[in-house]
Structures are given as structure tokens and as C-alpha cells.
Amino acid sequence: MPVATLLPFTATPNRKSASPTSFRLTEKFILLLVFSAFITLCFGAIFFLPDSSKLLSGVFFHSSAVETNTHTGPDSSDAGSAGNDDRLLAKIKKDHEKALLEAKDTLQKLPDVIQNDILADKAKVTKESMGKGGKDGNNLPFIEYHPPSKIRYFKCASAWGIVHNLIKGATIVDALDTLYIMEMFEEFDAATDWVEKSLDFNVNAEVSVFEVNIRFVGGLLSAYYLSGKEVFRRKAVELGEKLLPAFKTPTGIPWALLNLKSGIGRNWPWASGGSSILAEYGTLHLEFMHLSRLSGNPEFAQKVMNIRKVLNRLEKPQGLYPNYLNPNSGQWGQHHVSVGGLGDSFYEYLLKAWLMSDKTDEEGKKMYYDALQAIETNLMRKSTNGLTYIAEWKGGLLEHKMGHLTCFAGGMIALGADGAPGDKTGHQMEQAAEIARTCHESYARTTLKLGPEAFRFDGGVEAIATRQNEKYFILRPEVIETYMYMWRFTHDPKYREWGWEAVQALEQHCRVEGGYSGVRDVYASSPNYDDVQQSFYLAETLKYLYLLFSEDDHLPFEHWVFNTEAHPLPVIRKDKTDRPNEVE
């Protein structure tokens, strides 16, 4: 048979099997074996012959180094190979000795020094890997992280578990800085890993702009400033950008609710004809100022500064800020004023914006002290037995009710007393102490020694809840918060005593197998659990208790400001613009 007929390429596709030149099955099998053996021989030579790696590189990649070696004589090639081996062994030995010396030097350093060296090396590598634009892969400006020097650590006796919120992860994010402050670094690392891998804002869901800001944005910002982990800055800015469409209203007053996917916003249907709520649109300032600083995007700061412009154009009834504002017309809704729910944190953020600006935000300062004067004149009252409380104002009429949420005001007034105009510092500290006492009484007068959601001063009762829907306790932090501030400013031991009373009541009546639960009636002889552990219990209540019993140099107030969810944010020093997280 001619050789040509052995090659399958010469066969005609339509040739019938009876043709004398067609292949039998056995012949095809033999040809396949021969061809397979040939391929195996070729590749075996490439991979298994001496210096096969160079041959492979030369055949497939035309390496210039290989070409250079093949052009030299055989003797020089062998000699060069031996010389290269000697030099390689010498280099390995030298590097090994150097590594041992470095390890020995490192082990002689203090742990804090080692940690700072690691962070410095990490920052150096990150900076060297940046492109010419000075931004990383997420288009964020490069920021050299500086560990906060004004945070003191000491051991925590017990470890609180992380409760996973499978829908949003609010509990994890809210608890990040609490874990870090309590030096629970193993749990913090686990939470960080969850944030890196599972925290996703690309959801078709309607969220509260206020709640997402104070819990998620605030929690991520605080975790970044405390730990320096870039994932927290990246996630905070990403979420902040998703909240910006909420400001697309005729006045720039943001919607209360926002669909994160579509960017469509709306207000609560029950809020005075579709109004925005003072405590919601007024509690964005701290976080958004830091978002601008960390992202290099001034839009965040511009949005919240515009809110002030709208407010300053409006007439305030009796100098007070009503809880409802229409974002379309820019006019007040129902004239309902409260320092508790619907209004509370607006006043808090006026004061803290001034403090966080290194006391340069004069507009925020003036708005706060003017508002506080109006509150004292129109809302503060004393009961028959001398308890100071802050009532609610509805169209000029007072409702003599004080909410648990309002109890934060004792701490707020104490925090701002030092900057009070004129000679009012002492007067405001007295007010703060009186409010703290009233709120303590609301706890002491219950069976479980836990405070009700609201308590009244009418009908012959004082600091007692008279309505069933006001008798519940959901692990709120405001009373503990005021104790913490009052302890820091006065060192009166009664505030720690009151705090310890709260700890004992929480352990006795709220501790359950899976964590801590709210109770439905604080006047009942035994707790009826609501089976809910609010995320703010880990973010605020436990953190404030921890700080109440810590030293004053643990997150000192001159360097840190707490957002309304108790997430510490550093004071922004105007003379160190290149170090946005510097707290010195």
C-alpha cells in the first residue's frame, strides 16, 4: 500500500467502506496509538530531559535569557551553571542569616512598637501600589492611616457573642467598635471577615436613611478610625454614595425612606402630610462630614450644610424646631416639638458638629445654644416633688410626658456646658444632674429596676408610666449614656452606683440563653420577654456601661465625639488636613 494512503488527510470523506483504500477499524486504532506515542515522546523530551525548563521557555516563550545561553559554547555554559549555583547558595545563606537577625530584633521590641511597624509597612506597600492619580482601585484618595493615640486598652472579663442578622448584618456592623474598644480582637476579626465577604448594599430594598446612616455608616467609619482596616472606609463610602439620591427633593431636605437600588425616595405616610422628620434629616451631619473627608468628595458635606440653610430661613415658633418639615414646600408641618423621639438627635448633632470641627463650626454652636435656651424656657419643668423633666410641646400646649429617649439630654447638656455662653456653665451642669436624677427615678420606681419607654408627671404621679403601651423596656442606652457623661465630668460615685444597679437588673431580668431580651412590662413581678435584642444594645448600652467604669483617658472627649449610635468619630483638626483620622 502506498505511504500516502496511510495518512488520514488523503482519504475522501465520502469514500465507502468497501473501497480498497479505506481504513479498517484495526488500522485506525494502530494509527491512533502511533500518533499518541509520537506526541508523548515530544512532550516527554520537553519536560523531562535535563534543563527542560529552559527548553520549554525557549520553545514557547523565546526567552532572551535562554537564547543567550544557547549561543555560548558548551564549556562556558557548564562553567556558568556551576557558578550560578554557588552564587545562589551563598545568597540563600545570606538571606537566611539576615532573616534570623531581623526576627531576633523584632522579638525584642514591645508589642505596640511591632504593631506600629506592621501598619507602617502596610501603608508603605499600599502607597507604592497606587497609580499616578493618587487613588486606589475604588477611586478613593490615598490616606495614610495613623493609629489613634488617645485610646486606652484594658482586658474585658467576658466575651459577648455576635448575633448575626441574616438580612442586613446590622448587629455585626453596630458591634464592630464595641468589640475593638473592649479588646475582643478575635471576635472583631471574625466580624471584619464577614463585612469583607458578606456585607452587600446592592439590594432592591427600601431602607431608613437615618437608621442606615447612624448604624451602618457610623459603625463602619468608627471601625475604620479605630483599626485602620481599609475595608471599612471603602464600605462606608460605598454606602454613603447610595444614600445621596435621598437628597433629590426641591429643598434638598432628604426623604426618610430610600430604595437602594432604584434611588427612589419617599417619606413615612404618617408623618404630618408626608413630612421629613427633624431627628432623621438632622442626624446626618457628623457622618457625612467624615465621608467627604475620607472620600475626597465634597458633595456629602454640601448636602448636610444645605439642610442648615433651609432651617435658618424658617421662622421658629417660640424659638423651637417642630418635628416635621415638608421637603417639597420647605415649610413646617404639624407644630409638635420633642427632645425625645422625632427630635432628639438633631440637637445632639448641632452641639457635636461644633465639637467635632475642633470648635470652629460657629453656626452649629449658635444653633445649639439658641435651641437649648428655647427648650429650657418652653419645655423644662419641675414636678411637685422637685424632679426636673422635659415635656413635649404640641401646638403651644404641653404634654407632661418624658420619654426614655429624652434621657440622653442630661449627657448632652453636660457635654456642652463648658462652652455655654456667659456664665451658664454651672447652671447647665445643674440641669444635667437634675435630668440624670429624674431618669434614675424612672428606673428606681419600677419593679424590675429598668426604665419604661415613657413616664408622666400628671394625675398625681411622677416619673411613672401610666399607659400600658409605655411600660416596655427594649434595652435602651440613654440613661446609661447620661450616667457616663456625668461621671466623666463630675466623678460623683453615685453615677457608677446607678450604672451598677442597671447592670444587675439587666443580668437578672434581661439575660436569656441567646443573649439579652427586652421586656414588655417593667412593673410586672417577673419579666415577659419580647425576644428581641436590639443592635443598639451592643453598640450603645454595653459600650456606655464599659466606658462608665473605665478611666477618663479611654476615648477622651477632647479627641473623640460619639455619634447618636455611640460610634466614636475623631475630632477633625483643621491644622492637619493631610491626616484626616489624626486625633491628637
Coordinates of C-alpha atoms in Angstrom, one line a residue:
M1 CA 0.0 0.0 0.0
P2 CA 1.4 3.4 -0.9
V3 CA 2.6 5.5 2.0
A4 CA 0.2 8.3 1.0
T5 CA -2.8 6.1 1.6
L6 CA -1.8 5.7 5.3
L7 CA -2.4 9.3 6.0
P8 CA -6.0 10.1 7.0
F9 CA -5.7 13.5 5.3
T10 CA -5.7 11.8 1.8
A11 CA -8.9 9.9 2.5
T12 CA -12.0 11.1 0.7
P13 CA -14.8 11.8 3.2
N14 CA -17.5 10.1 1.0
R15 CA -15.5 7.0 0.3
K16 CA -17.4 3.8 1.1
S17 CA -16.0 1.2 3.4
A18 CA -15.8 -1.4 0.6
S19 CA -13.2 0.7 -1.2
P20 CA -9.7 -0.8 -1.2
T21 CA -8.1 2.4 0.1
S22 CA -10.4 2.9 3.1
F23 CA -9.2 2.1 6.7
R24 CA -10.4 -0.8 8.7
L25 CA -11.2 -0.2 12.4
T26 CA -8.0 -2.0 13.5
E27 CA -5.9 0.1 11.2
K28 CA -7.4 3.3 12.6
F29 CA -6.7 2.1 16.1
I30 CA -3.0 1.3 15.2
L31 CA -2.6 4.8 13.7
L32 CA -4.1 6.4 16.8
L33 CA -1.6 4.5 19.0
V34 CA 1.4 5.6 16.8
F35 CA 0.2 9.2 16.8
S36 CA -0.3 9.2 20.6
A37 CA 3.2 7.7 21.1
F38 CA 4.7 10.4 18.9
I39 CA 3.1 13.2 20.9
T40 CA 4.1 11.6 24.2
L41 CA 7.7 11.3 23.1
C42 CA 7.8 15.0 22.0
F43 CA 6.4 16.4 25.2
G44 CA 8.3 14.0 27.3
A45 CA 11.5 15.3 25.8
I46 CA 10.5 18.9 26.6
F47 CA 9.5 18.3 30.2
F48 CA 11.8 15.5 31.4
L49 CA 15.2 16.0 29.6
P50 CA 17.9 17.9 31.5
D51 CA 17.4 21.7 31.7
S52 CA 13.9 21.1 30.4
S53 CA 12.6 24.3 32.0
K54 CA 14.9 26.3 29.8
L55 CA 14.0 24.3 26.8
L56 CA 10.3 24.9 27.5
S57 CA 10.8 28.5 28.0
G58 CA 12.9 28.8 24.8
V59 CA 10.4 26.9 22.7
F60 CA 7.2 28.6 23.8
F61 CA 8.3 32.0 25.1
H62 CA 11.5 32.7 23.2
S63 CA 13.2 33.9 26.4
S64 CA 16.1 36.2 25.7
A65 CA 18.0 34.6 28.6
V66 CA 17.7 31.1 27.1
E67 CA 18.8 32.4 23.7
T68 CA 21.9 33.9 25.2
N69 CA 22.9 30.7 26.8
T70 CA 22.4 28.6 23.6
H71 CA 24.7 30.9 21.7
T72 CA 27.6 30.3 24.0
G73 CA 29.9 27.4 23.8
P74 CA 29.3 24.2 25.8
D75 CA 32.2 24.7 28.1
S76 CA 31.2 28.2 29.1
S77 CA 27.6 27.1 29.6
D78 CA 28.6 24.4 32.1
A79 CA 31.0 26.7 34.0
G80 CA 28.4 29.4 34.2
S81 CA 25.8 27.0 35.5
A82 CA 28.1 25.8 38.3
G83 CA 29.0 29.4 39.2
N84 CA 25.3 30.4 39.3
D85 CA 24.6 27.5 41.7
D86 CA 27.4 28.6 44.0
R87 CA 26.2 32.2 44.0
L88 CA 22.6 31.1 44.5
L89 CA 23.5 29.0 47.6
A90 CA 25.5 31.9 49.0
K91 CA 22.6 34.3 48.6
I92 CA 20.2 31.9 50.2
K93 CA 22.5 31.5 53.2
K94 CA 23.0 35.3 53.5
D95 CA 19.2 35.9 53.3
H96 CA 18.6 33.2 55.9
E97 CA 21.1 34.8 58.3
K98 CA 19.5 38.3 57.7
A99 CA 16.0 37.0 58.4
L100 CA 17.2 35.4 61.7
L101 CA 18.7 38.7 62.8
E102 CA 15.6 40.6 61.9
A103 CA 13.4 38.2 63.8
K104 CA 15.6 38.4 66.8
D105 CA 15.5 42.2 66.8
T106 CA 11.7 42.2 66.3
L107 CA 11.1 39.8 69.3
Q108 CA 13.0 42.3 71.5
K109 CA 10.5 45.1 70.7
L110 CA 7.4 45.9 72.6
P111 CA 4.1 44.7 71.1
D112 CA 2.9 48.3 70.4
V113 CA 6.1 49.0 68.5
I114 CA 5.7 45.8 66.4
Q115 CA 2.1 46.7 65.6
N116 CA 3.1 50.3 64.5
D117 CA 5.9 48.8 62.3
I118 CA 3.4 46.5 60.6
L119 CA 1.0 49.3 60.0
A120 CA 3.8 51.5 58.6
D121 CA 5.0 48.8 56.3
K122 CA 1.4 48.1 55.2
A123 CA 0.8 51.8 54.4
K124 CA 4.1 52.0 52.5
V125 CA 3.2 49.0 50.3
T126 CA -0.3 50.4 49.7
K127 CA 1.1 53.8 48.8
E128 CA 3.7 52.2 46.4
S129 CA 0.9 50.2 44.7
M130 CA -1.2 53.3 44.0
G131 CA -1.5 54.6 40.4
K132 CA -0.4 58.1 39.3
G133 CA -3.8 59.5 40.1
G134 CA -3.2 59.1 43.9
K135 CA -6.3 56.9 44.2
D136 CA -6.8 53.2 44.7
G137 CA -8.8 50.8 42.7
N138 CA -12.0 52.1 44.3
N139 CA -11.3 55.7 43.3
L140 CA -10.7 56.7 46.9
P141 CA -8.0 59.2 47.7
F142 CA -4.9 57.7 49.4
I143 CA -4.9 58.3 53.1
E144 CA -2.0 57.4 55.3
Y145 CA -3.6 55.8 58.4
H146 CA -2.4 56.9 61.8
P147 CA -3.4 54.7 64.8
P148 CA -5.4 56.7 67.4
S149 CA -3.0 57.6 70.2
K150 CA -5.7 58.5 72.6
I151 CA -7.4 55.2 73.3
R152 CA -6.5 53.1 76.3
Y153 CA -7.0 49.4 76.4
F154 CA -7.6 47.0 79.3
K155 CA -8.9 43.5 79.4
C156 CA -12.6 42.6 79.3
A157 CA -13.6 39.8 81.7
S158 CA -16.2 38.2 79.4
A159 CA -16.8 37.8 75.7
W160 CA -20.1 38.8 74.2
G161 CA -21.2 36.8 71.2
I162 CA -22.1 38.3 67.8
V163 CA -25.7 37.9 66.9
H164 CA -25.9 37.6 63.1
N165 CA -28.6 39.5 61.3
L166 CA -29.1 37.4 58.2
I167 CA -30.9 40.2 56.3
K168 CA -28.7 43.2 56.8
G169 CA -26.0 42.5 59.3
A170 CA -26.9 45.5 61.4
T171 CA -25.9 43.8 64.7
I172 CA -22.4 42.9 63.4
V173 CA -21.7 46.4 62.0
D174 CA -23.1 48.1 65.0
A175 CA -21.0 46.0 67.3
L176 CA -17.6 46.4 65.5
D177 CA -16.2 49.3 67.5
T178 CA -17.5 47.9 70.8
L179 CA -15.6 44.7 70.1
Y180 CA -12.5 46.7 69.3
I181 CA -12.7 49.0 72.3
M182 CA -13.2 46.0 74.6
E183 CA -10.1 44.5 73.0
M184 CA -12.0 41.5 71.8
F185 CA -9.9 41.2 68.7
E186 CA -10.7 37.6 67.8
E187 CA -14.4 38.5 67.5
F188 CA -13.5 41.7 65.8
D189 CA -11.5 39.9 63.1
A190 CA -14.4 37.5 62.6
A191 CA -16.8 40.4 62.1
T192 CA -14.3 42.1 59.8
D193 CA -14.2 39.0 57.7
W194 CA -18.0 38.9 57.5
V195 CA -18.1 42.6 56.4
E196 CA -15.4 41.9 53.7
K197 CA -17.2 38.9 52.3
S198 CA -20.9 39.3 53.0
L199 CA -21.9 42.9 53.6
D200 CA -23.8 43.8 50.4
F201 CA -25.6 47.0 49.7
N202 CA -26.7 46.1 46.2
V203 CA -30.2 45.1 47.3
N204 CA -33.6 46.0 46.0
A205 CA -34.8 47.2 49.4
E206 CA -36.3 50.3 50.9
V207 CA -34.4 51.4 54.0
S208 CA -34.5 54.2 56.6
V209 CA -31.8 56.8 55.6
F210 CA -31.5 57.8 59.2
E211 CA -31.1 54.3 60.6
V212 CA -28.7 53.1 57.9
N213 CA -26.6 56.2 58.4
I214 CA -26.2 56.1 62.2
R215 CA -25.8 52.3 62.4
F216 CA -24.0 51.3 59.2
V217 CA -22.2 54.4 58.0
G218 CA -21.3 55.4 61.6
G219 CA -20.3 51.9 62.6
L220 CA -18.1 51.5 59.5
L221 CA -16.4 54.9 59.9
S222 CA -15.7 54.2 63.6
A223 CA -14.3 50.8 62.8
Y224 CA -12.0 52.3 60.2
Y225 CA -10.7 55.1 62.5
L226 CA -10.0 52.6 65.3
S227 CA -8.5 49.8 63.3
G228 CA -7.2 51.3 60.1
K229 CA -8.7 48.5 58.0
E230 CA -9.4 49.8 54.5
V231 CA -12.4 47.6 54.0
F232 CA -14.4 49.8 56.4
R233 CA -13.6 53.0 54.7
R234 CA -14.4 51.5 51.3
K235 CA -17.8 50.1 52.5
A236 CA -18.7 53.4 54.3
V237 CA -18.1 55.5 51.2
E238 CA -19.9 53.0 49.0
L239 CA -23.0 53.1 51.3
G240 CA -22.8 56.9 51.6
E241 CA -22.9 57.2 47.8
K242 CA -26.0 55.0 47.7
L243 CA -27.7 57.4 50.2
L244 CA -27.2 60.5 48.1
P245 CA -30.3 60.1 45.9
A246 CA -32.4 60.7 49.1
F247 CA -31.5 64.4 48.8
K248 CA -33.2 64.8 45.4
T249 CA -36.0 66.9 46.7
P250 CA -37.0 70.5 45.8
T251 CA -35.4 71.8 49.0
G252 CA -32.6 69.3 49.5
I253 CA -34.2 68.0 52.7
P254 CA -33.8 64.2 52.3
W255 CA -36.5 61.6 52.1
A256 CA -36.9 59.4 55.1
L257 CA -37.0 56.2 53.1
L258 CA -34.9 55.2 50.1
N259 CA -34.8 52.2 47.7
L260 CA -31.1 51.5 47.5
K261 CA -31.4 50.0 44.0
S262 CA -33.7 52.4 42.3
G263 CA -32.8 55.6 44.2
I264 CA -36.5 56.4 44.7
G265 CA -37.3 58.1 48.0
R266 CA -40.4 58.8 50.0
N267 CA -41.5 59.8 53.5
W268 CA -43.4 58.0 56.2
P269 CA -47.1 58.2 55.3
W270 CA -48.0 59.0 58.9
A271 CA -45.5 61.9 59.2
S272 CA -47.7 65.0 59.0
G273 CA -48.7 65.0 55.4
G274 CA -45.6 63.4 54.1
S275 CA -43.1 65.5 56.0
S276 CA -39.5 64.7 56.7
I277 CA -38.6 64.2 60.4
L278 CA -36.3 66.5 62.3
A279 CA -34.4 63.8 64.1
E280 CA -33.8 61.9 60.8
Y281 CA -32.7 64.6 58.4
G282 CA -30.9 66.4 61.2
T283 CA -28.8 63.4 62.2
L284 CA -26.6 63.0 59.2
H285 CA -24.0 65.8 59.7
L286 CA -21.2 64.0 61.6
E287 CA -21.1 61.0 59.3
F288 CA -21.4 63.0 56.1
M289 CA -18.6 65.4 57.1
H290 CA -16.3 62.4 57.6
L291 CA -17.4 60.8 54.3
S292 CA -16.3 63.9 52.5
R293 CA -13.0 63.8 54.3
L294 CA -12.3 60.1 53.6
S295 CA -13.6 60.1 50.0
G296 CA -12.4 63.4 48.7
N297 CA -16.0 64.1 47.6
P298 CA -17.3 67.4 48.9
E299 CA -20.9 66.5 48.0
F300 CA -21.5 64.8 51.3
A301 CA -20.7 67.9 53.3
Q302 CA -22.6 70.1 50.9
K303 CA -25.8 68.1 51.3
V304 CA -25.8 68.4 55.1
M305 CA -24.8 72.1 55.1
N306 CA -27.7 72.8 52.8
I307 CA -30.1 71.4 55.4
R308 CA -28.9 74.2 57.8
K309 CA -29.5 76.8 55.1
V310 CA -33.2 75.7 54.8
L311 CA -33.7 75.7 58.6
N312 CA -32.1 79.1 59.1
R313 CA -34.5 80.6 56.6
L314 CA -37.5 79.4 58.6
E315 CA -39.3 81.1 61.5
K316 CA -39.1 79.0 64.6
P317 CA -42.2 79.1 66.9
Q318 CA -41.0 80.3 70.3
G319 CA -37.5 79.6 69.0
L320 CA -38.3 75.8 68.8
Y321 CA -37.8 73.4 65.9
P322 CA -41.0 71.5 65.0
N323 CA -40.5 67.8 64.3
Y324 CA -42.0 67.9 60.8
L325 CA -40.8 69.7 57.7
N326 CA -42.2 69.3 54.2
P327 CA -39.3 68.6 51.8
N328 CA -41.3 70.0 48.8
S329 CA -42.5 73.3 50.2
G330 CA -39.8 73.8 52.7
Q331 CA -42.4 74.7 55.4
W332 CA -43.0 73.3 58.8
G333 CA -45.7 70.6 59.2
Q334 CA -47.5 70.0 62.4
H335 CA -46.2 72.1 65.3
H336 CA -45.1 69.2 67.5
V337 CA -41.8 69.7 69.4
S338 CA -39.9 67.0 71.3
V339 CA -36.5 66.5 72.7
G340 CA -37.3 62.8 72.7
G341 CA -38.5 60.7 69.7
L342 CA -38.7 62.6 66.4
G343 CA -36.5 65.4 67.6
D344 CA -33.7 64.3 70.0
S345 CA -30.5 63.7 67.9
F346 CA -31.0 66.9 65.9
Y347 CA -30.0 68.9 68.9
E348 CA -27.2 66.5 69.8
Y349 CA -25.7 66.8 66.3
L350 CA -25.7 70.6 66.5
L351 CA -23.5 70.5 69.5
K352 CA -21.3 67.6 68.4
A353 CA -20.8 69.2 64.9
W354 CA -19.2 72.2 66.7
L355 CA -17.1 69.9 68.9
M356 CA -16.1 67.6 66.0
S357 CA -15.0 70.6 64.0
D358 CA -12.4 71.4 66.7
K359 CA -14.9 74.2 67.8
T360 CA -14.7 76.1 64.5
D361 CA -18.3 75.5 63.4
E362 CA -19.7 78.7 64.9
E363 CA -23.0 78.2 63.1
G364 CA -23.6 74.8 64.7
K365 CA -22.7 76.2 68.1
K366 CA -25.1 79.1 67.9
M367 CA -27.9 76.9 66.6
Y368 CA -27.4 74.6 69.6
Y369 CA -27.3 77.1 72.4
D370 CA -30.2 79.1 71.0
A371 CA -32.3 75.9 70.7
L372 CA -31.3 74.8 74.3
Q373 CA -32.4 78.2 75.6
A374 CA -35.8 77.8 73.9
I375 CA -36.1 74.3 75.3
E376 CA -35.4 75.5 78.8
T377 CA -37.9 78.3 78.5
N378 CA -40.8 76.3 76.9
L379 CA -40.3 72.6 77.8
M380 CA -38.3 72.2 81.0
R381 CA -40.5 71.9 84.1
K382 CA -40.2 70.8 87.7
S383 CA -42.6 68.4 89.3
T384 CA -44.3 69.0 92.7
N385 CA -41.6 67.0 94.4
G386 CA -38.7 68.7 92.6
L387 CA -38.0 66.4 89.6
T388 CA -36.8 68.3 86.5
Y389 CA -38.3 66.9 83.3
I390 CA -38.6 67.9 79.6
A391 CA -42.1 67.9 78.4
E392 CA -43.4 67.8 74.8
W393 CA -45.0 70.7 73.0
K394 CA -48.0 70.3 70.7
G395 CA -49.3 73.5 69.2
G396 CA -48.5 75.6 72.2
L397 CA -49.8 73.1 74.8
L398 CA -47.5 71.0 77.0
E399 CA -47.9 67.2 77.4
H400 CA -46.2 66.4 80.7
K401 CA -44.6 63.2 79.5
M402 CA -40.9 62.4 79.2
G403 CA -39.6 59.6 77.0
H404 CA -36.7 57.3 77.8
L405 CA -35.1 58.7 74.6
T406 CA -35.2 62.2 76.1
C407 CA -32.9 61.0 79.0
F408 CA -29.9 61.4 76.6
A409 CA -30.3 65.2 77.2
G410 CA -28.6 65.0 80.6
G411 CA -25.4 63.9 79.0
M412 CA -25.8 66.3 76.1
I413 CA -26.3 69.3 78.3
A414 CA -23.3 68.3 80.4
L415 CA -21.1 67.8 77.3
G416 CA -22.0 71.3 76.1
A417 CA -21.9 73.1 79.5
D418 CA -18.2 74.1 79.2
G419 CA -18.9 76.1 76.0
A420 CA -22.1 77.7 77.3
P421 CA -22.4 81.4 76.7
G422 CA -22.0 83.9 79.5
D423 CA -21.8 82.3 83.0
K424 CA -24.2 79.5 82.3
T425 CA -21.8 76.6 82.6
G426 CA -22.6 75.9 86.2
H427 CA -26.3 76.3 85.6
Q428 CA -26.3 73.8 82.7
M429 CA -24.3 71.3 84.8
E430 CA -27.1 71.6 87.4
Q431 CA -29.7 71.0 84.8
A432 CA -27.8 67.9 83.5
A433 CA -27.6 66.5 87.0
E434 CA -31.3 67.1 87.7
I435 CA -32.3 65.3 84.5
A436 CA -30.0 62.4 85.4
R437 CA -31.7 62.1 88.8
T438 CA -35.2 62.2 87.2
C439 CA -34.2 59.4 84.8
H440 CA -32.8 57.3 87.6
E441 CA -36.0 57.7 89.4
S442 CA -37.9 56.3 86.4
Y443 CA -35.8 53.2 86.9
A444 CA -36.0 53.0 90.7
R445 CA -39.8 53.3 90.8
T446 CA -40.3 50.1 88.7
T447 CA -40.4 46.5 89.9
L448 CA -37.6 45.3 87.6
K449 CA -35.5 48.4 88.2
L450 CA -35.5 49.1 84.5
G451 CA -36.9 52.2 82.9
P452 CA -40.2 52.4 81.0
E453 CA -40.4 53.7 77.4
A454 CA -42.1 56.9 78.7
F455 CA -43.1 58.3 82.1
R456 CA -45.5 61.0 83.1
F457 CA -45.9 63.9 85.5
D458 CA -49.6 64.3 85.8
G459 CA -52.6 62.9 87.7
G460 CA -50.6 62.8 90.9
V461 CA -47.8 60.5 89.5
E462 CA -44.2 61.4 88.9
A463 CA -41.7 59.5 86.8
I464 CA -44.1 56.6 86.3
A465 CA -45.6 55.1 83.1
T466 CA -49.4 55.2 83.4
R467 CA -50.2 53.7 80.0
Q468 CA -49.7 50.1 79.1
N469 CA -48.0 50.9 75.8
E470 CA -45.4 52.9 77.6
K471 CA -44.3 50.3 80.1
Y472 CA -41.9 48.3 78.0
F473 CA -38.1 48.3 78.1
I474 CA -36.1 47.5 74.9
L475 CA -32.5 47.6 76.2
R476 CA -32.3 51.4 75.5
P477 CA -29.0 53.2 76.3
E478 CA -30.0 56.8 77.0
V479 CA -30.0 56.7 80.8
I480 CA -26.7 54.8 80.9
E481 CA -25.3 57.4 78.4
T482 CA -26.1 60.3 80.7
Y483 CA -24.6 58.4 83.7
M484 CA -21.4 58.0 81.7
Y485 CA -21.1 61.7 80.8
M486 CA -22.0 62.8 84.3
W487 CA -19.3 60.5 85.7
R488 CA -16.7 61.8 83.3
F489 CA -17.4 65.5 84.2
T490 CA -18.1 65.2 88.0
H491 CA -16.6 61.9 89.2
D492 CA -19.6 61.7 91.6
P493 CA -19.6 58.0 92.7
K494 CA -23.4 57.9 92.6
Y495 CA -23.3 57.7 88.8
R496 CA -21.3 54.5 88.9
E497 CA -23.6 53.1 91.6
W498 CA -26.6 53.8 89.4
G499 CA -24.9 52.2 86.5
W500 CA -24.2 49.1 88.5
E501 CA -27.8 48.9 89.5
A502 CA -28.7 48.9 85.8
V503 CA -26.1 46.1 85.2
Q504 CA -27.6 43.9 87.9
A505 CA -31.2 44.5 86.6
L506 CA -30.1 43.7 83.0
E507 CA -28.4 40.5 84.2
Q508 CA -31.3 39.4 86.3
H509 CA -34.2 40.3 84.1
C510 CA -32.9 40.5 80.5
R511 CA -30.3 37.9 80.2
V512 CA -31.5 34.8 78.3
E513 CA -29.9 31.9 76.7
G514 CA -29.4 33.5 73.3
G515 CA -28.3 37.0 74.6
Y516 CA -30.4 39.8 76.1
S517 CA -34.1 40.5 75.5
G518 CA -36.3 43.4 76.1
V519 CA -39.3 43.1 78.5
R520 CA -42.9 44.1 77.9
D521 CA -43.7 45.5 81.4
V522 CA -41.1 46.8 83.8
Y523 CA -43.8 47.0 86.6
A524 CA -44.6 43.3 86.4
S525 CA -43.3 40.9 89.1
S526 CA -41.4 38.8 86.5
P527 CA -40.2 39.7 83.0
N528 CA -42.3 38.9 80.0
Y529 CA -39.7 38.8 77.2
D530 CA -40.2 40.4 73.7
D531 CA -37.4 38.1 72.4
V532 CA -35.6 40.9 70.6
Q533 CA -32.0 42.0 71.1
Q534 CA -31.7 45.4 69.5
S535 CA -28.5 46.1 67.7
F536 CA -28.0 49.3 69.7
Y537 CA -27.7 47.2 72.9
L538 CA -24.2 46.2 71.7
A539 CA -23.4 49.5 70.0
E540 CA -24.6 51.8 72.8
T541 CA -25.8 50.3 76.1
L542 CA -22.8 48.0 76.7
K543 CA -20.3 50.5 75.3
Y544 CA -21.5 53.2 77.6
L545 CA -21.5 50.9 80.6
Y546 CA -18.0 49.9 79.7
L547 CA -16.8 53.5 79.5
L548 CA -18.7 54.4 82.7
F549 CA -16.3 52.0 84.6
S550 CA -13.2 52.8 82.6
E551 CA -10.6 55.6 83.0
D552 CA -11.2 59.0 81.6
D553 CA -8.3 58.6 79.0
H554 CA -10.2 55.8 77.3
L555 CA -11.7 57.6 74.3
P556 CA -11.4 61.1 75.9
F557 CA -13.9 63.6 74.9
E558 CA -11.3 66.2 73.7
H559 CA -10.3 63.8 70.9
W560 CA -13.5 61.8 70.1
V561 CA -17.2 62.6 69.5
F562 CA -19.8 59.9 69.7
N563 CA -22.5 59.7 67.0
T564 CA -26.0 59.1 68.2
E565 CA -25.4 55.3 68.0
A566 CA -22.3 55.7 70.2
H567 CA -19.9 55.2 67.4
P568 CA -16.8 57.3 68.2
L569 CA -15.5 59.6 65.4
P570 CA -12.3 61.7 65.8
V571 CA -12.3 65.4 66.1
I572 CA -11.2 66.9 62.8
R573 CA -8.2 69.1 63.4
K574 CA -8.1 71.9 60.9
D575 CA -4.4 72.3 61.1
K576 CA -3.7 68.7 59.9
T577 CA -5.7 68.3 56.8
D578 CA -3.4 65.7 55.4
R579 CA -4.1 63.4 58.3
P580 CA -7.9 63.0 58.4
N581 CA -8.0 60.5 61.2
E582 CA -5.5 62.2 63.4
V583 CA -6.9 62.7 66.9
E584 CA -4.0 64.5 68.6

